[in-house]
XYZ file of C-alpha atoms in Angstrom:
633
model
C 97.218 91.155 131.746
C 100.273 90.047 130.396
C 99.673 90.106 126.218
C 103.008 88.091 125.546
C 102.467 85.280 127.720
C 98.811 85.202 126.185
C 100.141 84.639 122.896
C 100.285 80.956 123.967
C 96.473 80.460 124.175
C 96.007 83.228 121.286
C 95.782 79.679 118.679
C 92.225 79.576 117.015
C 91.227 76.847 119.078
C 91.728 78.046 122.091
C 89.581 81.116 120.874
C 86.749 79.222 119.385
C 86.687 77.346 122.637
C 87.022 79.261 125.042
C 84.033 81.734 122.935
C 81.459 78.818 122.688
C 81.859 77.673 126.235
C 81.159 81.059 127.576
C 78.196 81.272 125.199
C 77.104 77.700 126.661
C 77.176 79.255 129.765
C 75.314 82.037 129.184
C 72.541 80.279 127.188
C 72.005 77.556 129.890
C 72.955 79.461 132.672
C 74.665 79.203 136.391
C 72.705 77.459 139.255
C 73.057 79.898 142.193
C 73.743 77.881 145.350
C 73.814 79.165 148.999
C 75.134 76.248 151.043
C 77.154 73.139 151.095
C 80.325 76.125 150.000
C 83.509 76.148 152.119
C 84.532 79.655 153.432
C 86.947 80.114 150.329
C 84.834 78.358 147.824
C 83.466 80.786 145.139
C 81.835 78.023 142.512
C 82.334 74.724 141.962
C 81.555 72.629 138.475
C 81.867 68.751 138.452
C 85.090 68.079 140.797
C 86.957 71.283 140.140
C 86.437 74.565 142.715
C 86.927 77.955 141.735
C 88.706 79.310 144.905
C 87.950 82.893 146.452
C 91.305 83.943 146.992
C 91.859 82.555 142.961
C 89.117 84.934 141.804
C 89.593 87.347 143.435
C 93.636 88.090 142.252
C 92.009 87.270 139.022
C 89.449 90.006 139.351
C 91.978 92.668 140.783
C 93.844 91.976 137.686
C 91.207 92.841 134.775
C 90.007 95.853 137.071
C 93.507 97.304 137.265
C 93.400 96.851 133.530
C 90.626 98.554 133.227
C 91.388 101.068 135.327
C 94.678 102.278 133.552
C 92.462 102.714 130.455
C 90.416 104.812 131.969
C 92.454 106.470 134.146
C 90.167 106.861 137.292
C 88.871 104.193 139.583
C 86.514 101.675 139.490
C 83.218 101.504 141.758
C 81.625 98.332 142.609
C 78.333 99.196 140.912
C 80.385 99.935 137.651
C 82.381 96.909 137.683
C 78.463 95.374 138.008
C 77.086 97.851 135.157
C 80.085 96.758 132.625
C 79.493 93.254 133.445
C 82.946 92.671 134.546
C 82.479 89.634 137.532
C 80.075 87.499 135.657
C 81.792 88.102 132.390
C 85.551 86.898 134.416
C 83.494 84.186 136.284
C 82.072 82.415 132.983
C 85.606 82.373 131.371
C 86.537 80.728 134.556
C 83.870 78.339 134.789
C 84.958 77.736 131.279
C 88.115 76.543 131.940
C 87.415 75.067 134.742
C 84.541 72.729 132.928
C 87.326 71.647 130.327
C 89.849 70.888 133.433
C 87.720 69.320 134.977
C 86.628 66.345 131.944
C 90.242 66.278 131.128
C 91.366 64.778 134.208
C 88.140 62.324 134.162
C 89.753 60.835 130.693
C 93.141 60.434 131.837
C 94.239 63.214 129.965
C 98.163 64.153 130.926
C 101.244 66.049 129.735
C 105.430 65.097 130.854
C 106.566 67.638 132.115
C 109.165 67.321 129.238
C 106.175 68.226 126.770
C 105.211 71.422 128.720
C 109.181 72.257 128.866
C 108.987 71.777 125.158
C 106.348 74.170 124.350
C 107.271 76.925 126.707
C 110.744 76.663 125.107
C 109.545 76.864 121.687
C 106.634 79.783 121.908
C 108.933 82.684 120.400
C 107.549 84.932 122.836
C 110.225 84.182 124.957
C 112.639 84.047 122.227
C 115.941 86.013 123.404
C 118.196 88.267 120.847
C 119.690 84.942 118.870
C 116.411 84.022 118.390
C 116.008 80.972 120.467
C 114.463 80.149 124.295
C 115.910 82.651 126.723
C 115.242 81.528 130.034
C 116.701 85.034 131.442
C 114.086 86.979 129.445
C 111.533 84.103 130.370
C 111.824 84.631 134.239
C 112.195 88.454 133.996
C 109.017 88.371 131.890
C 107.591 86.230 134.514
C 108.286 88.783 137.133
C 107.960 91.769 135.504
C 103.968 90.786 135.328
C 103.212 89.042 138.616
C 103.986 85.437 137.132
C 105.680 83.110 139.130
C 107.133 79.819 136.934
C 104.897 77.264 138.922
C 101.763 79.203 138.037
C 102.494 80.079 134.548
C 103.751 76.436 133.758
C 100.223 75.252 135.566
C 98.421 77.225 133.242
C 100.014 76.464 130.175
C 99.618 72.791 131.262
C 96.343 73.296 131.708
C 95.646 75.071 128.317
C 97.624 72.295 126.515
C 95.433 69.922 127.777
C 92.203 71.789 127.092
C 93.584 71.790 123.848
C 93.804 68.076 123.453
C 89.950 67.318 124.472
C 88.706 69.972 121.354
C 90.723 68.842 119.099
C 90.449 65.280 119.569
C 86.421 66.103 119.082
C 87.085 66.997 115.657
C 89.480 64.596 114.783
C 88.056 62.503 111.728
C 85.139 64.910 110.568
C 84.369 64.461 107.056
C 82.218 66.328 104.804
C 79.126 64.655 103.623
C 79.413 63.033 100.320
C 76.110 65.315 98.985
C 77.417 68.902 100.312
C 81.007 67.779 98.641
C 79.462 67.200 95.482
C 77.319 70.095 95.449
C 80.320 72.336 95.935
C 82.240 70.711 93.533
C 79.757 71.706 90.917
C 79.449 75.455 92.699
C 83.293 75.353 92.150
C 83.454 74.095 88.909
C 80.951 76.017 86.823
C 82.987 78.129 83.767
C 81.868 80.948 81.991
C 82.861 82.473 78.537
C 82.597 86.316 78.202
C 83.362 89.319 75.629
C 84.315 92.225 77.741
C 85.622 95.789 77.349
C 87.183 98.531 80.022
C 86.241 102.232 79.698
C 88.488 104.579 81.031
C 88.664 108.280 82.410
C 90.753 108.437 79.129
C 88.295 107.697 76.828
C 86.037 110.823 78.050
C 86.489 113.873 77.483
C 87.987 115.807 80.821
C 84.534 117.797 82.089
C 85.769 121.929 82.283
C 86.626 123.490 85.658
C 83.304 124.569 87.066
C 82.326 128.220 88.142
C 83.074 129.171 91.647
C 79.661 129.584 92.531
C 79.034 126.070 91.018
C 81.915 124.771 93.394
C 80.716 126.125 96.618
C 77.158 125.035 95.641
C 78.624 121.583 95.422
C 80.994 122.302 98.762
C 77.591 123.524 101.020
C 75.959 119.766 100.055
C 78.987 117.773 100.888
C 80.397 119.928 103.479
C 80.700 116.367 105.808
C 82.846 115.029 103.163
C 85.889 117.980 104.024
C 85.863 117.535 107.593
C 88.855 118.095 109.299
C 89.849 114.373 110.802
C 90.291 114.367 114.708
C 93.908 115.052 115.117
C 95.791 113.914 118.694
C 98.820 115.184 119.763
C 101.044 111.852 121.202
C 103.855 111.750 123.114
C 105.843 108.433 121.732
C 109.476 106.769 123.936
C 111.364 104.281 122.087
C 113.390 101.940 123.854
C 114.984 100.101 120.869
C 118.612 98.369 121.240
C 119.705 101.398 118.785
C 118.505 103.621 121.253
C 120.678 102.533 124.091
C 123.610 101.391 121.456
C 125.255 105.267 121.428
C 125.537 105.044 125.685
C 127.215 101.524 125.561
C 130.953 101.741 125.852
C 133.040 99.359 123.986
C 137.096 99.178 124.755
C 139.440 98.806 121.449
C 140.754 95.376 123.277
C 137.304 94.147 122.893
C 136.597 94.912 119.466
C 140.168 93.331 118.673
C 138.807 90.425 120.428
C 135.875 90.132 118.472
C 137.833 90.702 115.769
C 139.923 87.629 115.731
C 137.186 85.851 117.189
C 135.861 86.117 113.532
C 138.473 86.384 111.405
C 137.099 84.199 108.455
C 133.953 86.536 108.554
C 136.071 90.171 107.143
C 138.257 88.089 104.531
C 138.196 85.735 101.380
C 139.452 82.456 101.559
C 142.270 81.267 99.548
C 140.990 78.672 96.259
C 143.153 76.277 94.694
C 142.420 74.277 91.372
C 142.047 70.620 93.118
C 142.610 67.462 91.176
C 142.640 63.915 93.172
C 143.168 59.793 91.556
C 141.204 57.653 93.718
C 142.955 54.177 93.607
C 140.853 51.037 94.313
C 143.841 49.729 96.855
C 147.196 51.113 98.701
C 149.776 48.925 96.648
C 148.513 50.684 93.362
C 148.457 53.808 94.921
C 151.925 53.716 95.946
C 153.268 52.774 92.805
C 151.849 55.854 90.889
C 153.425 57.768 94.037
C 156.544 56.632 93.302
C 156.401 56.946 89.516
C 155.235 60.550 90.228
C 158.448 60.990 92.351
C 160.630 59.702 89.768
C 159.406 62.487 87.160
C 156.299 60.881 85.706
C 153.563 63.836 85.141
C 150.247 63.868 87.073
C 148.454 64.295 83.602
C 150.544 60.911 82.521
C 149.244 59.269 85.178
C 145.607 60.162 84.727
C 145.870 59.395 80.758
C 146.992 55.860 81.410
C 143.882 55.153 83.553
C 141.985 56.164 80.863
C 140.216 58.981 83.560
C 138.095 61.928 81.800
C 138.047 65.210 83.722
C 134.982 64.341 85.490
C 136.537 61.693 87.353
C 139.702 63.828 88.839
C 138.157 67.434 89.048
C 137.583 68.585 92.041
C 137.771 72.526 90.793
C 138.585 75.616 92.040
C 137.607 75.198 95.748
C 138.289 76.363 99.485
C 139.405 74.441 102.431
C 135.601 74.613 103.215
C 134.411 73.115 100.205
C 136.215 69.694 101.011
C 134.351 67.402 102.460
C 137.422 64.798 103.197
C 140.061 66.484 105.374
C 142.872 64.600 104.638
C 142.567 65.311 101.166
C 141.648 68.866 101.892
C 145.120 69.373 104.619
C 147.155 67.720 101.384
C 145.703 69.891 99.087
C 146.114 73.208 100.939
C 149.935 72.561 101.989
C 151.440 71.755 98.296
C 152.773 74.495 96.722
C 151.373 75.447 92.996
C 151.747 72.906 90.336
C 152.786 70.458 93.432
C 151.435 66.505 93.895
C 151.064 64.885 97.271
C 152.192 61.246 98.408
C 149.875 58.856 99.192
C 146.849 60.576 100.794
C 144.592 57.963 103.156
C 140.960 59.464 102.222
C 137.845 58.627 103.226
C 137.003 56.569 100.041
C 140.371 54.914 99.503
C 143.700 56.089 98.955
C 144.497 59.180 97.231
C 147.018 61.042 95.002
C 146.230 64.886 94.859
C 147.503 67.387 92.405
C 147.303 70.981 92.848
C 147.254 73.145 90.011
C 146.778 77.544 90.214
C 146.585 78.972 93.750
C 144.249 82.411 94.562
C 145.605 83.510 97.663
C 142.843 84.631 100.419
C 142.704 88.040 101.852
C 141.347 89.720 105.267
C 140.405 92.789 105.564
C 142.310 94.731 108.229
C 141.211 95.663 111.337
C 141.194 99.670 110.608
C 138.735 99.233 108.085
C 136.382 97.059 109.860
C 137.088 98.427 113.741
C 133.909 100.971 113.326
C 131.310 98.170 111.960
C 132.604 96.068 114.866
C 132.030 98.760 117.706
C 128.494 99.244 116.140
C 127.102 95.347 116.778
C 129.324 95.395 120.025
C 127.350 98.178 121.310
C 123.862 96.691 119.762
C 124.636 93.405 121.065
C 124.871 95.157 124.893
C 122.306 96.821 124.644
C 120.155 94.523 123.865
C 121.540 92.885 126.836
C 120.474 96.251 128.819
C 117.214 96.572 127.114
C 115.264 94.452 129.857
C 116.610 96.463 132.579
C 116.101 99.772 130.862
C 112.326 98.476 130.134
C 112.100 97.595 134.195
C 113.331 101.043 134.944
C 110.491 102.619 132.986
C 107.977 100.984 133.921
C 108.983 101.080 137.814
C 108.959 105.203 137.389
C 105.350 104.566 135.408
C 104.192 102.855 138.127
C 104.977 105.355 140.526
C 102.935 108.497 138.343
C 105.820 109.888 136.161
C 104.781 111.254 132.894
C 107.052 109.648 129.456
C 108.712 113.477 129.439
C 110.200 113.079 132.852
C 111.054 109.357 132.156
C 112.232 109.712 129.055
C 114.707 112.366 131.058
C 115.779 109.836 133.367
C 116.338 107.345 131.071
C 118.622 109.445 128.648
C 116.083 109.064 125.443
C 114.613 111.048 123.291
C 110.392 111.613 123.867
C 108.991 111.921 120.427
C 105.864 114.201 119.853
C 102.910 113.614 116.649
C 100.765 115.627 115.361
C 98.645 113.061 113.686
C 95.219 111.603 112.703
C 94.074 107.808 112.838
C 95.722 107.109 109.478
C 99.657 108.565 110.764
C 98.924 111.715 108.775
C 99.864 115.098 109.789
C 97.859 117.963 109.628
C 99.049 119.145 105.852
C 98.637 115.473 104.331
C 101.902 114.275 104.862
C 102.629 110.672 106.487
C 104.548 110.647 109.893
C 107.654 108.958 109.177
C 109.653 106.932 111.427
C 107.016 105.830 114.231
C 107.868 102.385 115.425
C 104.882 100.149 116.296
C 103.185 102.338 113.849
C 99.429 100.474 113.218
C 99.278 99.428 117.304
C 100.388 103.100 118.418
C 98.228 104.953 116.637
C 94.714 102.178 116.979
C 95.786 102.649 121.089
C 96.052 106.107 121.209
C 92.845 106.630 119.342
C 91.115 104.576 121.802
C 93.381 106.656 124.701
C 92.817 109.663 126.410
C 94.755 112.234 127.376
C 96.867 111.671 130.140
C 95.420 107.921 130.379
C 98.551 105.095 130.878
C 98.672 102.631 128.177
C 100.348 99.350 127.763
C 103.608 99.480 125.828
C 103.559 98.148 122.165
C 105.676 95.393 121.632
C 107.929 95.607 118.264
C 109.037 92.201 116.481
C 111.981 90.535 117.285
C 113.177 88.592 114.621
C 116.464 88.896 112.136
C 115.762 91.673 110.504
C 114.360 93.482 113.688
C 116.034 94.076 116.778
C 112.461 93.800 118.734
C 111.547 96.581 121.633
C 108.920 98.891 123.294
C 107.206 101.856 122.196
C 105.384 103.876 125.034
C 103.034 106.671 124.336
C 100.524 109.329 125.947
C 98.028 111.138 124.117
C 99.032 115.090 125.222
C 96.390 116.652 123.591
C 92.958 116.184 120.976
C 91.785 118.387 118.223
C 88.458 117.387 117.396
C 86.874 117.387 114.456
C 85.892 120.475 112.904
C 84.573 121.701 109.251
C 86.551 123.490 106.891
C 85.835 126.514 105.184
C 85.382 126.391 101.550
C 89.026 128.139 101.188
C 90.662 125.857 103.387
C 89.106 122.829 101.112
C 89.518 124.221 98.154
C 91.669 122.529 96.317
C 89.968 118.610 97.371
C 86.283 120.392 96.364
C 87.828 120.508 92.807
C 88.918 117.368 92.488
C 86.273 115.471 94.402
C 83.562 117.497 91.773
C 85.612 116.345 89.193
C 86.119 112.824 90.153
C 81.856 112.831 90.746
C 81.492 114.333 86.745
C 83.871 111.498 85.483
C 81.796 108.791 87.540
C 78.453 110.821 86.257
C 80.209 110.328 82.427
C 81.216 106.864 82.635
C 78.006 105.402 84.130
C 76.136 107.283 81.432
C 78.294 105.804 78.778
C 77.418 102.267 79.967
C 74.219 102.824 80.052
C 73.969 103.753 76.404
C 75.941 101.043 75.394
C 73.591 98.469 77.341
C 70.762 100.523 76.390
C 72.324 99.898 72.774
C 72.149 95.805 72.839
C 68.976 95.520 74.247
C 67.595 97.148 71.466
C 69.017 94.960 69.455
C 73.048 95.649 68.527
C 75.294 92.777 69.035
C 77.896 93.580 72.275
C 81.115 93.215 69.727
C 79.688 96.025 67.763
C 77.954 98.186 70.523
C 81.731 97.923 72.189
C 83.262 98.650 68.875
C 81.260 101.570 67.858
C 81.822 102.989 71.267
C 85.658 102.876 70.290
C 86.847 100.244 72.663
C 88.689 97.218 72.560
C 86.834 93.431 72.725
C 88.124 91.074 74.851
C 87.464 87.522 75.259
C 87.706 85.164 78.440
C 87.010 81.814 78.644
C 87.181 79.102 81.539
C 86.633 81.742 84.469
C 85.833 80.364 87.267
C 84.730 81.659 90.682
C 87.093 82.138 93.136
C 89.988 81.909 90.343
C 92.537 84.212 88.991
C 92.822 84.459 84.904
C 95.306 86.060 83.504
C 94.832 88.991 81.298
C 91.167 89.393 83.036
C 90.466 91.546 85.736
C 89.576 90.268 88.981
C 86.992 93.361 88.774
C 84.621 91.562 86.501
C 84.616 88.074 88.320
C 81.887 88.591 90.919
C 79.763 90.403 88.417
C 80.105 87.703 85.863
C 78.976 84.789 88.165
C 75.613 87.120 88.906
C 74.684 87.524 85.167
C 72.831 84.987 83.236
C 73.855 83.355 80.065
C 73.793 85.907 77.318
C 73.127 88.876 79.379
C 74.719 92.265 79.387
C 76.762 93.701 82.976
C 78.934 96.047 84.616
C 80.980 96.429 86.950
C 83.319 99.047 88.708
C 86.916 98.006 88.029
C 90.755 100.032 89.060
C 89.280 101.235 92.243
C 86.122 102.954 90.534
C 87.558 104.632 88.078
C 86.859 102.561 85.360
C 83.537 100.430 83.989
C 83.974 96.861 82.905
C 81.221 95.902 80.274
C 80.715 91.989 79.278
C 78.299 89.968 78.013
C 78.255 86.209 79.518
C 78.519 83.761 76.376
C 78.514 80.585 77.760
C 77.769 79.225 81.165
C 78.812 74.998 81.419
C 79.409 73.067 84.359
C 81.726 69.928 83.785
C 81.750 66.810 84.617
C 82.806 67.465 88.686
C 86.476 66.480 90.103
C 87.532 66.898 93.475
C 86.863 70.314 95.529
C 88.874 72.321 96.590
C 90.971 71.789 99.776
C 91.025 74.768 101.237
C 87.424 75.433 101.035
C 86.391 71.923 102.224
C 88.654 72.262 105.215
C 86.940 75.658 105.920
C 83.656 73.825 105.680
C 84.961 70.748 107.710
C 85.915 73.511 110.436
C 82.369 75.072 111.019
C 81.397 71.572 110.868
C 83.779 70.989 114.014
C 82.270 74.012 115.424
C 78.760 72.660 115.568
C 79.906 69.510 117.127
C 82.221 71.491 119.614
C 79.042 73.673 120.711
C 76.778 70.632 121.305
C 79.018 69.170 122.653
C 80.259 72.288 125.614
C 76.078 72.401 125.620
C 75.972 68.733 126.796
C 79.229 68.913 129.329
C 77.366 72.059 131.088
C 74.438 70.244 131.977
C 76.165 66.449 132.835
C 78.695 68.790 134.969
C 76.302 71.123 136.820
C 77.945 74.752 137.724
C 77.001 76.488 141.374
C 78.984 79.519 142.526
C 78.285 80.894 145.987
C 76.788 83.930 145.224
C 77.183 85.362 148.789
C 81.217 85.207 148.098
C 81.010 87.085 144.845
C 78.750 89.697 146.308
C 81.268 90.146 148.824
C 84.354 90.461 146.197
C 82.549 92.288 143.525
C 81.403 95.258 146.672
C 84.485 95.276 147.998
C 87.169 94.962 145.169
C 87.216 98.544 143.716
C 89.856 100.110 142.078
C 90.869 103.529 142.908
């Protein structure tokens, strides 16, 4: 249904729960029941009851979803062939188990707490990046929410939460598995190794043509034309409404002034400051001052080093007393204040060379002004426009005649499932590029699909991308003109893999007849390397992280290979040493992933167990009833 608000029981928890319960179920199965069931009961498990009316919104819900995928109704016996009511029934079951055994333990949330995490899920995070409870309730509506339901749910979930997680609270790994890691993890190995480049071959000549269409007619899979789909893409972005927003010069002037410290520099002055220990010495270097003495004088005879009177070349802003900081900003150059009360005792302040500040005048800034005045409305417009459109989808308009309603601009791809266009080039400027293109490949043409999403955060101004697929060219084979060019280099690329395998081989072939690796690598003009202290799972620097699988697969004074800058090079070694030290502490990463799956097995016994203490009995005759008469057309 609605993907944002699921983002808040998207945690890995929730998924490995909600996955192992429904597997619980489905190993151990449902007791069918056909009395002792209310009118609008549909199942029961322990004390909680899975209403009809509750099920069957529920139900409406995925099959609309489905539905829209597939862009034709739903029959009764299909919803039954794709497994659709016992699949929805088990996740409900599911939750309903875990409701249920919360409340038996006393399990409870304030209703500050669930305030709390609804306000801090950044899924309803407005334009400045904190809760928006405008965009929270418009969400809310815009997807058949109301506040009381969604805050029961996430209430719900949050206490689901609780019971797994306090079941794995405390796991530890066995003493024996840590220690057998620790020496997995530990063990080193010394090698010799050498890389052998394309550039150490000799480039293989340009083949015949009958020897390239030879090779062409046995890999003519390999030059398939991709499956290209034509895609009709709207973007509702705040840049795409910014242009139609009008902003009055009053109201940039406004802003203007509004920010005035933002378009200038602040002024600096060279700050010095005594600190006296009480008022009556204070005073008397005041008056001293006054009389003629010098500031510097003063300073000298309290035997004060720089250190102790600097304050440097600073702002307003940089002053952390603001006493001191209003007597040092209204002397004039070269002046010295009275008696200054500061906020560590009383002060004498001297100013020495002044910088003045400067702003930058409204003509020069008016344009940059207008820009984030218009961004900032339409971002404030962005929700409605994003109603608008989807009312008008709603109602059977295709993006080209909403996009002309709207006032913006329907974008149409050419493009295969990698955002290339039909002569190799990469389709620039597609927002929501990876989740466009994965949901129009699993599209059809004409079929509604859910808008994408795009980030909101500070660097991106968040909105929607909508898209059709408008038309699909499948899949064909290209001629051996049309290929040309890749033939060539793909039958090049296969001699230089045919050359460089060979050339290992001789070298190996080499040592085990008896010539030492350092001269078998030598005589094959390479350069020896040597690595010591690799361990799995490690980075080394200088060695390539091509090599490090291979190596931990070799025994002690063996020769191996390995592929190594995407298959274009061999790496040759020979393992020198293999030692496993004394064992310190694993590492923490791995044992938490171990301590995790450990958490899993309990969590799965555990769901096993609560199925059959709780019991689960549905009322068959109910679901019958919903699942024959709940099509979607």
């Amino acid at each position: 249904m609605l993907k944002t608000l699921r983002k808040s029981a998207s945690g890995i928890v929730a998924k490995i729960l909600m996955g192992l319960l429904i597997v619980s179920f489905a190993v151990w199965g449902i007791a069918d029941v056909f009395r002792g069931f209310g009118t609008q009961t549909l199942a029961t498990i322990g004390d909680t009851e899975i209403t009809v009316p509750e099920f069957r919104q529920i139900y409406q819900e995925r099959l609309q979803q489905i539905s829209q995928q597939l862009k034709r109704g739903i029959t009764p016996d299909q919803a039954r062939a794709f497994g659709i009511p016992d699949q929805l029934l088990n996740e409900q079951l599911a939750e309903a188990a875990l409701n249920d055994q919360a409340k038996s333990l006393g399990l409870a949330l304030s209703d500050a707490e669930i305030a709390r995490r609804v306000q801090s899920n950044p899924a309803f995070f407005g334009p400045g990046g904190s809760f928006d409870p405008n965009y929270f309730a418009q969400l809310l509506r815009s997807n058949g929410f109301t506040e009381a339901r969604f805050v029961a749910a996430e209430r719900s979930l949050a206490l689901r939460q609780q019971l797994i997680q306090s079941l794995g609270g405390g796991i530890d790994v066995p003493q024996t598995l840590k220690d057998a890691i620790a020496r997995y993890e530990s063990e080193e190995r010394s090698v010799n190794y050498a890389m052998l480049t394309a550039a150490a071959l000799t480039a293989p000549a340009d083949p015949s043509d009958e020897e390239l269409r030879a090779f062409f007619d046995a890999r003519k899979a390999a030059f398939r034309a991709p499956e290209f789909r034509k895609i009709a893409v709207l973007v509702l972005t705040p840049q795409a409404l910014a242009s139609s927003e009008s902003v009055t010069d009053a109201e940039v002037e406004a802003a203007y002034q509004a920010n005035l410290a933002s378009y200038g520099t602040p002024e600096r002055r060279v700050v010095q400051q005594i600190v006296f220990p009480n008022a009556d010495e204070a005073k008397a270097a005041a008056d001293r001052i006054a009389a003629g003495t010098a500031f510097a004088d003063i300073v000298a005879e309290r035997k004060l080093e720089p250190r102790d009177v600097d304050l440097g070349d600073v702002t307003r802003g940089d002053m952390i007393d603001k006493a001191v900081a209003d007597a040092a900003f209204s002397l004039p150059a070269d002046g010295t204040s009275g008696v200054v009360t500061g906020r560590f005792g009383p002060v004498i302040v001297h100013v020495g060379a002044i910088t003045p500040g400067s702003t930058r005048p409204l003509a020069d800034v008016a344009g940059d002004i207008r820009t984030q005045l218009q961004l900032d409305a339409a971002r404030r417009a962005m929700l409605t426009k994003y109603d608008a459109v989807e009312d008008d989808r709603a109602s059977g308009a295709q993006l080209a005649e909403i996009a002309g309603r709207a006032g913006l601009t329907l974008q149409s791809v050419d493009t295969d499932l990698q955002g290339r266009a039909p002569d190799g080039s990469t389709i620039a400027d597609l927002p929501g590029r990876a989740e466009v293109l994965r949901g129009a490949f699993a599209s059809d043409v004409g079929a509604e699909n859910d808008p994408v999403t795009l980030p909101q955060n500070a660097g991106q101004p968040g909105g929607y991308v909508w898209y059709e697929v408008e038309s699909i060219t499948p899949p064909r084979e290209r001629t051996f003109e049309e290929a040309r060019a890749q033939v060539l280099e793909r039958w090049k690329q296969d001699k230089t893999a045919e050359a460089l395998d060979a050339k290992v081989e001789a070298i190996k072939a080499k040592v085990a007849a008896g010539t030492p690796f350092d001269q078998a690598v030598n005589e094959a003009g390479l350069e020896l390397r040597a690595a010591n202290g690799l361990r799995r799972g490690r980075t080394a620097d200088g060695v390539p992280q091509d090599i490090m699988a291979a190596v931990f697969e070799t025994p002690e004074g063996s020769v191996g290979s390995s592929l190594a800058e995407g298959g274009d090079s061999r790496l040759l070694f020979q393992v020198l040493r293999v030692s496993v030290p004394t064992a310190g502490a694993p590492d923490e990463k791995l044992m938490a992933d171990v301590r995790q799956s450990l958490e899993n097995d309990l969590m799965t016994e555990y769901l096993v167990e609560l199925q059959g203490i709780l019991g689960a009995r549905i009322n068959r005759a109910a679901l019958d009833q919903i699942v024959g008469t709940d099509a979607v057309n």
